[in-house]
Tab-separated table of C-alpha atoms in Angstrom:
chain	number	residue	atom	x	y	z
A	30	UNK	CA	104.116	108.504	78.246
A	31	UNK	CA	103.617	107.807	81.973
A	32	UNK	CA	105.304	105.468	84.169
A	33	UNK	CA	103.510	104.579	87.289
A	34	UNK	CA	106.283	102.416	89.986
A	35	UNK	CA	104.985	101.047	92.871
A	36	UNK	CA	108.011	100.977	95.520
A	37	UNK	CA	107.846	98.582	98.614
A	38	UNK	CA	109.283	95.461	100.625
A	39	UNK	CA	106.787	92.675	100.192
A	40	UNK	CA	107.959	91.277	103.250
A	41	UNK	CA	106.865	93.856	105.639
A	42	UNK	CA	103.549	93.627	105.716
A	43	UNK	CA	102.381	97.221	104.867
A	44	UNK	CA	105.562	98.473	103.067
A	45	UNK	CA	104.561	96.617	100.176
A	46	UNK	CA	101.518	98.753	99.580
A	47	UNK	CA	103.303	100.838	96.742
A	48	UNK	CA	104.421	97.193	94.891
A	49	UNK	CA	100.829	95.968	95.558
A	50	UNK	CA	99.147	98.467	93.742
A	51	UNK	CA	101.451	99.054	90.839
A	52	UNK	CA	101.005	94.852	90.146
A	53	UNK	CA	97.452	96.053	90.317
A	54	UNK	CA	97.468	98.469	87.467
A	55	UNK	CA	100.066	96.062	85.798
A	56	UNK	CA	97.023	93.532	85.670
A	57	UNK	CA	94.701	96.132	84.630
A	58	UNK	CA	96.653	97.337	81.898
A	59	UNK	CA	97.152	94.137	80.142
A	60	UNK	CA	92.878	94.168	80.141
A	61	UNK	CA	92.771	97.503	79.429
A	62	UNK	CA	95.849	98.249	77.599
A	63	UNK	CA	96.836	102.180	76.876
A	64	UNK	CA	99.808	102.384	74.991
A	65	UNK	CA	100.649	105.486	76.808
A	66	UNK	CA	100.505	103.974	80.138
A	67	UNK	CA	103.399	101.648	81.782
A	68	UNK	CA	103.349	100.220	85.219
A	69	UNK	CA	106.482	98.781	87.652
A	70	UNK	CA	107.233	97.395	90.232
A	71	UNK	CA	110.444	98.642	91.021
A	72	UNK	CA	110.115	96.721	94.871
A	73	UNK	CA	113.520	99.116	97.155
A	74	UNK	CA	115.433	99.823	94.217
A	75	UNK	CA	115.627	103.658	93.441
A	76	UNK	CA	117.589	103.379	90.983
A	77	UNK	CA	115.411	101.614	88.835
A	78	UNK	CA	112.505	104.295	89.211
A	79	UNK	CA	115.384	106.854	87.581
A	80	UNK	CA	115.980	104.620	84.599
A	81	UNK	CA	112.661	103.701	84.278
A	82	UNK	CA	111.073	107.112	84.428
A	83	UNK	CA	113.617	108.427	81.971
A	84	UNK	CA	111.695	109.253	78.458
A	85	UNK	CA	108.650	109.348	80.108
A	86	UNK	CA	106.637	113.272	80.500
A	87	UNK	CA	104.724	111.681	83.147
A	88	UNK	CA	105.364	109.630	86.671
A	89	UNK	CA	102.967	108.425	89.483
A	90	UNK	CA	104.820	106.951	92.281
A	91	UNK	CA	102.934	104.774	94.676
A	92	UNK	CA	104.832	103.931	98.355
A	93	UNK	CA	104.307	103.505	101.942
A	94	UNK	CA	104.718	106.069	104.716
A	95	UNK	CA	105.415	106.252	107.983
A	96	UNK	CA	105.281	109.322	109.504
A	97	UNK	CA	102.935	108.157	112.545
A	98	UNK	CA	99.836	109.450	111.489
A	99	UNK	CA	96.780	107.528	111.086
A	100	UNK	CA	97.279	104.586	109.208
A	101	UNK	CA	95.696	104.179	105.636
A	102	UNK	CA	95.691	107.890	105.213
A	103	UNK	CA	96.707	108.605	101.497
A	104	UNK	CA	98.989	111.914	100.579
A	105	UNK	CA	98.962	113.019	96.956
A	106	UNK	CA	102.168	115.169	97.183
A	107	UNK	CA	103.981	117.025	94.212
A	108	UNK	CA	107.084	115.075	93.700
A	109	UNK	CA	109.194	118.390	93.932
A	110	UNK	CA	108.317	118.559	97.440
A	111	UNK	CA	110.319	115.090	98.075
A	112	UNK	CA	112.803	115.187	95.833
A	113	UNK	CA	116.234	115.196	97.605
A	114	UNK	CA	119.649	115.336	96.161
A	115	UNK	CA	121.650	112.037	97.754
A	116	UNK	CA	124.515	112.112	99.856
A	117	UNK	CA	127.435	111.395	99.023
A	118	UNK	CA	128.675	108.124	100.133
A	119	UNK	CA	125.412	106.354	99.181
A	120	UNK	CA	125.801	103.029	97.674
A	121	UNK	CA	122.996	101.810	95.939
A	122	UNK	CA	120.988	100.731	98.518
A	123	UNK	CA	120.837	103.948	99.910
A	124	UNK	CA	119.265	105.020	96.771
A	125	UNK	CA	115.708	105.559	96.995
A	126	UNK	CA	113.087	107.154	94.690
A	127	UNK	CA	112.985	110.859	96.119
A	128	UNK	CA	116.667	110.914	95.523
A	129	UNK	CA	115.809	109.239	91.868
A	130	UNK	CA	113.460	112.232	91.145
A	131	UNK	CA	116.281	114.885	92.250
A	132	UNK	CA	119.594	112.549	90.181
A	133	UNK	CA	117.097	111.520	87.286
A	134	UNK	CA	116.096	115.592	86.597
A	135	UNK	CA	120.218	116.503	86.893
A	136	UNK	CA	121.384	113.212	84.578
A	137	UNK	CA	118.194	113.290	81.945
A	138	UNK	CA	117.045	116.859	82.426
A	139	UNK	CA	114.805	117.024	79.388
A	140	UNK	CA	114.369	113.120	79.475
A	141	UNK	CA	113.036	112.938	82.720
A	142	UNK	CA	109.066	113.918	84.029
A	143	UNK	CA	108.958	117.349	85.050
A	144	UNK	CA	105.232	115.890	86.009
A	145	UNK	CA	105.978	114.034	89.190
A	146	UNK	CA	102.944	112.992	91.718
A	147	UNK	CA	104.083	110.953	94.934
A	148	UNK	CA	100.872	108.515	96.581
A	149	UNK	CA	102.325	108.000	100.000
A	150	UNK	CA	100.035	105.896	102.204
A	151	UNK	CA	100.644	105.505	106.109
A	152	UNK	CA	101.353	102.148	107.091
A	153	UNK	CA	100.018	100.752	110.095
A	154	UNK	CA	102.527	97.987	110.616
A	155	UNK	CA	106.294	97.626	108.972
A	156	UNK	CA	106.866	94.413	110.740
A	157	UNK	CA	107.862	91.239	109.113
A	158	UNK	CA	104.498	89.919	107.311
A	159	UNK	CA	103.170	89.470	103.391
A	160	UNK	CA	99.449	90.976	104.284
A	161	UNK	CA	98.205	94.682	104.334
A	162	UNK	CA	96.249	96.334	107.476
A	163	UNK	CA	92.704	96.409	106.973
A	164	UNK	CA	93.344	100.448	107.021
A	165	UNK	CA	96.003	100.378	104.012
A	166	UNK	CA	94.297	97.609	102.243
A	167	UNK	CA	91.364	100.456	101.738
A	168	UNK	CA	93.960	102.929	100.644
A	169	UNK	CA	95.254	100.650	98.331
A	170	UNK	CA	92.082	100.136	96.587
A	171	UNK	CA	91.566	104.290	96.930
A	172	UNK	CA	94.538	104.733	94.921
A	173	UNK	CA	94.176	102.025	92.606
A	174	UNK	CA	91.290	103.640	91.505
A	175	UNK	CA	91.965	106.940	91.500
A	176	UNK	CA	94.937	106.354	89.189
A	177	UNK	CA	92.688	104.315	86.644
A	178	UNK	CA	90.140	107.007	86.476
A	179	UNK	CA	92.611	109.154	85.626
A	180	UNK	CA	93.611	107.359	83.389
């Protein structure tokens, strides 16, 4: 089984890119439908990707980066390379997905994807809006695509 989660705020503008392409596949797979295959949107809520990726051999996770480089570039980055143990003191908001990749392998071990792959696409704007960039609009549509043909 693979999960795919798109991860995201709507509201600003490019951050949604991970949400916008995982709604994508959601619409794709219920044309195309592969009982093997399950998309989410899981929006800022990291622990959701740990639940949802437990049972599952396989997870894609789809989210926006910003680590000023030029915008709409796409990394396709082995999730053990992000995972990262949370602090403690995190409440739940804190949570995000690399920490649900490190908590979800300690909790499930066995359960949980050893398979991890990480789309991170550079935003060009985080600022309060419901569009993409041109730049990460392209990605998105890069991405969406690769993922089906892998499919």
């Amino acid at each position: 089984m693979l999960a795919i989660i798109g991860c995201g705020n709507l509201n600003r503008s490019d951050d949604g890119v991970g949400v916008i392409v995982a709604q994508r596949l959601q619409q794709y797979l219920i044309q195309n439908p592969n009982s093997n295959v399950r998309a989410y949107d899981c929006g800022t809520g990291g622990i959701e990707v740990m639940f949802l990726a437990r049972g599952c051999t396989q997870l894609i996770i789809i989210d926006a980066s910003s680590i000023k480089d030029q915008p709409g570039a796409v990394y396709k980055v082995p999730g053990e390379e992000l995972a990262a143990v949370p602090n403690r003191g995190y409440s739940l908001h804190d949570f995000r997905w690399d920490n649900a990749i490190a908590s979800g392998r300690q909790i499930f071990q066995d359960s949980f994807p050893q398979d991890v792959t990480v789309y991170l696409i550079e935003a060009a704007s985080l600022n309060f809006g419901w569009e993409l960039s041109p730049a990460v609009q392209r990605a998105a549509d890069f991405v969406f695509e690769e993922i089906v043909k892998s499919l």
